[in-house]
Amino acid sequence: MAFTKVNSKVVSVDLNRSGPVIARRGAMLFYTGDVRFAPHGVPGGAGGAPGFGGLAGMAGRILQGEHEATMIAQGTGTVHYGFRGLETHVVDMSADGELRVDASRLLANTVGLQSTVVSSGAAQAGGGGGLLGALRGAATGAVTGTGMFTTQLSGYGAVVLLAHGGVFELRVGGPAPVIVDPQAFVAASGGVRTELKSSMNWRNVGRSGGESMQLECTGQGIVYVQASEEKL
């Protein structure tokens, strides 16, 4: 395991064992040993959001809040990370693993993972591509607060997630879908498909409270949910 939890809000990483680590700027608390830090580039490139290219794509991601400035740590020491007193959750990924997470909920990851920025619509069941997929992604992003884009990490390595009130894992793949409050959704791994559903109809307009929008999770994999509806 690359990252070790010091407590619920702080993780440490031994760079001698993990190799270089990428973390959001401002997350480094302290370190020991010979460690060097340098700015890290914006994830994306080929495979990014459809319909956005070059500078327009980067501007779109930044405007939607997907981009978080990151730093790469290299050397032969141990680094401790935490951010704004938020709870941390470590996810270890296998060689063929895939994790989709909003950049605001990503604390750190090992450098061996491939990182790309994709349209939120790409994860929507039945959303398809093009304009329809983009509109579905925008709708989900508006409700969850994640924006139109999401970060996709793939390969072998480890990731540290951020959340309010801690994170618990829900297995998806049974006969019934897993229904999650959109604002409690943190990330999804494996072949999980998500689709925003509305429980409102003409009979309950104005009486549905705060549970009218729900995120339906199907497929095979794990959904990571925080114990709060508070946005980061």
Tab-separated table of C-alpha atoms in Angstrom:
chain	number	residue	atom	x	y	z
A	1	MET	CA	0.000	0.000	0.000
A	2	ALA	CA	1.596	3.276	-1.147
A	3	PHE	CA	-0.340	5.575	1.219
A	4	THR	CA	-0.685	4.971	4.952
A	5	LYS	CA	-3.422	6.609	7.005
A	6	VAL	CA	-1.949	8.451	9.978
A	7	ASN	CA	-5.446	9.303	11.175
A	8	SER	CA	-8.782	9.950	9.468
A	9	LYS	CA	-7.551	13.227	7.939
A	10	VAL	CA	-3.856	12.682	7.202
A	11	VAL	CA	-1.980	10.189	5.020
A	12	SER	CA	1.734	9.571	4.652
A	13	VAL	CA	3.716	8.152	1.739
A	14	ASP	CA	7.245	6.769	1.653
A	15	LEU	CA	8.624	7.883	-1.713
A	16	ASN	CA	11.335	5.227	-1.506
A	17	ARG	CA	8.621	2.588	-1.896
A	18	SER	CA	5.924	4.383	-3.889
A	19	GLY	CA	7.978	6.424	-6.324
A	20	PRO	CA	6.836	9.953	-7.276
A	21	VAL	CA	3.458	11.143	-6.022
A	22	ILE	CA	1.107	13.784	-7.425
A	23	ALA	CA	-0.975	15.819	-4.951
A	24	ARG	CA	-3.076	18.941	-5.040
A	25	ARG	CA	-1.202	22.143	-4.283
A	26	GLY	CA	-1.376	23.123	-0.621
A	27	ALA	CA	-1.926	19.549	0.604
A	28	MET	CA	1.636	18.875	1.803
A	29	LEU	CA	1.747	19.181	5.595
A	30	PHE	CA	5.370	18.195	6.317
A	31	TYR	CA	8.057	15.827	5.122
A	32	THR	CA	11.312	14.206	6.184
A	33	GLY	CA	14.264	13.238	4.020
A	34	ASP	CA	15.379	14.512	0.627
A	35	VAL	CA	12.158	15.471	-1.202
A	36	ARG	CA	11.778	17.786	-4.194
A	37	PHE	CA	8.509	19.393	-5.290
A	38	ALA	CA	7.632	20.765	-8.730
A	39	PRO	CA	4.421	21.901	-10.472
A	40	HIS	CA	2.631	19.162	-12.368
A	41	GLY	CA	0.792	19.611	-15.663
A	42	VAL	CA	-2.955	19.681	-16.239
A	43	PRO	CA	-4.341	16.173	-16.920
A	44	GLY	CA	-6.177	15.664	-20.182
A	45	GLY	CA	-4.909	15.552	-23.720
A	46	ALA	CA	-6.177	12.887	-26.054
A	47	GLY	CA	-9.264	11.235	-24.704
A	48	GLY	CA	-10.426	14.435	-23.030
A	49	ALA	CA	-13.824	16.019	-23.279
A	50	PRO	CA	-15.379	15.582	-26.721
A	51	GLY	CA	-16.062	18.806	-28.550
A	52	PHE	CA	-13.274	20.716	-26.772
A	53	GLY	CA	-9.744	20.851	-28.122
A	54	GLY	CA	-6.481	22.600	-27.342
A	55	LEU	CA	-6.762	25.801	-25.333
A	56	ALA	CA	-10.549	25.738	-25.548
A	57	GLY	CA	-10.613	22.353	-23.853
A	58	MET	CA	-8.301	23.494	-21.070
A	59	ALA	CA	-10.308	26.687	-20.549
A	60	GLY	CA	-13.524	24.680	-20.420
A	61	ARG	CA	-12.133	22.331	-17.799
A	62	ILE	CA	-10.839	25.157	-15.634
A	63	LEU	CA	-14.084	27.138	-15.890
A	64	GLN	CA	-16.033	24.049	-14.852
A	65	GLY	CA	-13.807	23.624	-11.775
A	66	GLU	CA	-12.280	20.346	-12.927
A	67	HIS	CA	-8.692	21.546	-12.861
A	68	GLU	CA	-6.919	21.656	-9.503
A	69	ALA	CA	-3.283	22.813	-9.430
A	70	THR	CA	-1.052	19.880	-8.519
A	71	MET	CA	2.536	19.276	-7.422
A	72	ILE	CA	4.737	16.236	-7.963
A	73	ALA	CA	6.891	15.019	-5.067
A	74	GLN	CA	10.072	13.078	-5.841
A	75	GLY	CA	13.015	11.929	-3.789
A	76	THR	CA	13.842	9.626	-0.892
A	77	GLY	CA	11.740	10.805	1.999
A	78	THR	CA	8.314	10.547	3.591
A	79	VAL	CA	5.595	13.134	2.917
A	80	HIS	CA	2.438	13.759	4.957
A	81	TYR	CA	-0.653	15.063	3.177
A	82	GLY	CA	-3.979	16.507	4.323
A	83	PHE	CA	-6.350	19.218	3.129
A	84	ARG	CA	-8.628	21.582	5.055
A	85	GLY	CA	-9.327	19.018	7.750
A	86	LEU	CA	-11.306	16.806	5.345
A	87	GLU	CA	-11.549	13.046	5.808
A	88	THR	CA	-9.313	10.888	3.597
A	89	HIS	CA	-9.927	7.515	1.989
A	90	VAL	CA	-7.260	5.383	0.270
A	91	VAL	CA	-8.135	3.357	-2.829
A	92	ASP	CA	-5.650	0.751	-4.095
A	93	MET	CA	-6.085	0.025	-7.798
A	94	SER	CA	-5.148	-3.140	-9.666
A	95	ALA	CA	-3.394	-3.214	-13.043
A	96	ASP	CA	-6.665	-2.961	-14.970
A	97	GLY	CA	-8.386	-0.638	-12.498
A	98	GLU	CA	-10.292	2.501	-13.408
A	99	LEU	CA	-11.563	5.238	-11.103
A	100	ARG	CA	-13.648	8.296	-11.973
A	101	VAL	CA	-13.553	11.151	-9.465
A	102	ASP	CA	-14.101	14.891	-9.452
A	103	ALA	CA	-10.782	16.746	-9.157
A	104	SER	CA	-11.978	18.622	-6.049
A	105	ARG	CA	-12.263	15.260	-4.247
A	106	LEU	CA	-8.809	14.048	-5.292
A	107	LEU	CA	-6.027	14.561	-2.730
A	108	ALA	CA	-3.155	12.536	-4.199
A	109	ASN	CA	-2.220	9.602	-6.423
A	110	THR	CA	0.849	7.640	-7.433
A	111	VAL	CA	2.465	8.809	-10.648
A	112	GLY	CA	2.084	5.463	-12.424
A	113	LEU	CA	-1.646	6.000	-12.901
A	114	GLN	CA	-2.773	7.385	-16.237
A	115	SER	CA	-4.893	10.512	-15.737
A	116	THR	CA	-7.319	11.943	-18.279
A	117	VAL	CA	-10.186	14.431	-18.130
A	118	VAL	CA	-13.406	13.147	-19.674
A	119	SER	CA	-16.900	14.510	-20.086
A	120	SER	CA	-19.225	13.633	-17.211
A	121	GLY	CA	-21.610	12.450	-19.913
A	122	ALA	CA	-19.238	9.601	-20.742
A	123	ALA	CA	-20.197	7.898	-17.472
A	124	GLN	CA	-23.929	8.297	-17.975
A	125	ALA	CA	-25.866	5.149	-18.805
A	126	GLY	CA	-27.542	5.562	-22.140
A	127	GLY	CA	-26.184	9.081	-22.413
A	128	GLY	CA	-24.310	8.400	-25.607
A	129	GLY	CA	-21.864	10.865	-27.027
A	130	GLY	CA	-22.242	14.219	-28.697
A	131	LEU	CA	-24.691	16.844	-27.547
A	132	LEU	CA	-27.051	14.471	-25.693
A	133	GLY	CA	-24.227	12.982	-23.633
A	134	ALA	CA	-22.840	16.445	-22.887
A	135	LEU	CA	-26.265	17.693	-21.744
A	136	ARG	CA	-26.729	14.702	-19.452
A	137	GLY	CA	-23.266	15.255	-18.038
A	138	ALA	CA	-23.957	18.946	-17.483
A	139	ALA	CA	-27.211	18.153	-15.671
A	140	THR	CA	-25.522	15.652	-13.371
A	141	GLY	CA	-22.634	18.031	-12.746
A	142	ALA	CA	-24.993	20.859	-11.835
A	143	VAL	CA	-26.752	18.711	-9.228
A	144	THR	CA	-23.665	17.043	-7.765
A	145	GLY	CA	-21.488	20.145	-7.959
A	146	THR	CA	-18.821	18.296	-9.954
A	147	GLY	CA	-19.078	20.279	-13.199
A	148	MET	CA	-19.200	18.975	-16.768
A	149	PHE	CA	-15.909	17.073	-16.530
A	150	THR	CA	-14.454	14.367	-14.326
A	151	THR	CA	-10.969	12.937	-13.782
A	152	GLN	CA	-10.434	9.342	-14.873
A	153	LEU	CA	-7.509	7.426	-13.374
A	154	SER	CA	-6.503	4.040	-14.752
A	155	GLY	CA	-3.770	1.464	-14.239
A	156	TYR	CA	-1.962	0.138	-11.189
A	157	GLY	CA	-1.404	2.419	-8.211
A	158	ALA	CA	-3.116	4.181	-5.317
A	159	VAL	CA	-5.438	7.169	-4.913
A	160	VAL	CA	-6.450	9.257	-1.894
A	161	LEU	CA	-9.983	10.696	-1.914
A	162	LEU	CA	-11.349	13.633	0.110
A	163	ALA	CA	-14.781	13.781	1.699
A	164	HIS	CA	-16.898	15.200	4.488
A	165	GLY	CA	-17.634	12.743	7.293
A	166	GLY	CA	-15.673	9.826	5.878
A	167	VAL	CA	-16.194	7.518	2.895
A	168	PHE	CA	-17.808	4.103	2.672
A	169	GLU	CA	-17.799	1.701	-0.262
A	170	LEU	CA	-20.964	0.301	-1.871
A	171	ARG	CA	-20.697	-2.736	-4.123
A	172	VAL	CA	-22.636	-2.371	-7.393
A	173	GLY	CA	-23.622	-5.428	-9.390
A	174	GLY	CA	-26.591	-7.026	-7.673
A	175	PRO	CA	-30.066	-7.503	-9.118
A	176	ALA	CA	-31.104	-4.010	-8.044
A	177	PRO	CA	-29.295	-0.712	-8.736
A	178	VAL	CA	-27.656	1.272	-5.958
A	179	ILE	CA	-29.311	4.680	-5.497
A	180	VAL	CA	-27.129	7.494	-4.146
A	181	ASP	CA	-27.827	11.086	-3.229
A	182	PRO	CA	-25.947	13.025	-5.946
A	183	GLN	CA	-24.255	15.334	-3.442
A	184	ALA	CA	-23.016	12.368	-1.372
A	185	PHE	CA	-21.415	10.745	-4.434
A	186	VAL	CA	-17.603	10.853	-4.353
A	187	ALA	CA	-16.267	8.449	-6.992
A	188	ALA	CA	-16.884	5.206	-8.871
A	189	SER	CA	-14.553	2.403	-9.902
A	190	GLY	CA	-14.828	-0.467	-12.332
A	191	GLY	CA	-17.678	-0.699	-14.818
A	192	VAL	CA	-20.151	1.422	-12.850
A	193	ARG	CA	-22.605	3.469	-14.916
A	194	THR	CA	-24.425	6.400	-13.339
A	195	GLU	CA	-27.625	8.074	-14.434
A	196	LEU	CA	-29.400	11.016	-12.839
A	197	LYS	CA	-33.034	10.231	-12.035
A	198	SER	CA	-35.870	12.443	-10.839
A	199	SER	CA	-38.597	11.200	-8.512
A	200	MET	CA	-40.746	14.282	-9.135
A	201	ASN	CA	-44.037	14.143	-10.971
A	202	TRP	CA	-47.117	16.321	-11.197
A	203	ARG	CA	-48.528	14.773	-7.992
A	204	ASN	CA	-45.591	15.634	-5.727
A	205	VAL	CA	-44.338	18.945	-7.128
A	206	GLY	CA	-43.365	21.104	-4.154
A	207	ARG	CA	-43.633	18.190	-1.708
A	208	SER	CA	-40.639	16.025	-2.583
A	209	GLY	CA	-38.170	17.716	-0.222
A	210	GLY	CA	-34.460	17.329	-0.915
A	211	GLU	CA	-34.588	13.778	-2.323
A	212	SER	CA	-36.142	14.534	-5.709
A	213	MET	CA	-32.885	13.971	-7.630
A	214	GLN	CA	-31.139	10.617	-7.280
A	215	LEU	CA	-28.103	8.997	-8.887
A	216	GLU	CA	-28.799	5.454	-10.106
A	217	CYS	CA	-25.676	3.258	-10.194
A	218	THR	CA	-25.650	0.075	-12.269
A	219	GLY	CA	-23.061	-2.218	-13.839
A	220	GLN	CA	-20.199	-3.808	-11.908
A	221	GLY	CA	-17.864	-2.063	-9.489
A	222	ILE	CA	-17.774	0.133	-6.403
A	223	VAL	CA	-19.355	3.491	-5.604
A	224	TYR	CA	-17.674	5.672	-2.980
A	225	VAL	CA	-20.117	7.721	-0.908
A	226	GLN	CA	-19.413	10.331	1.764
A	227	ALA	CA	-21.366	10.507	4.998
A	228	SER	CA	-22.615	13.979	4.190
A	229	GLU	CA	-24.372	15.954	1.457
A	230	GLU	CA	-21.964	18.853	1.871
A	231	LYS	CA	-20.010	19.859	-1.231
A	232	LEU	CA	-16.274	20.405	-1.183
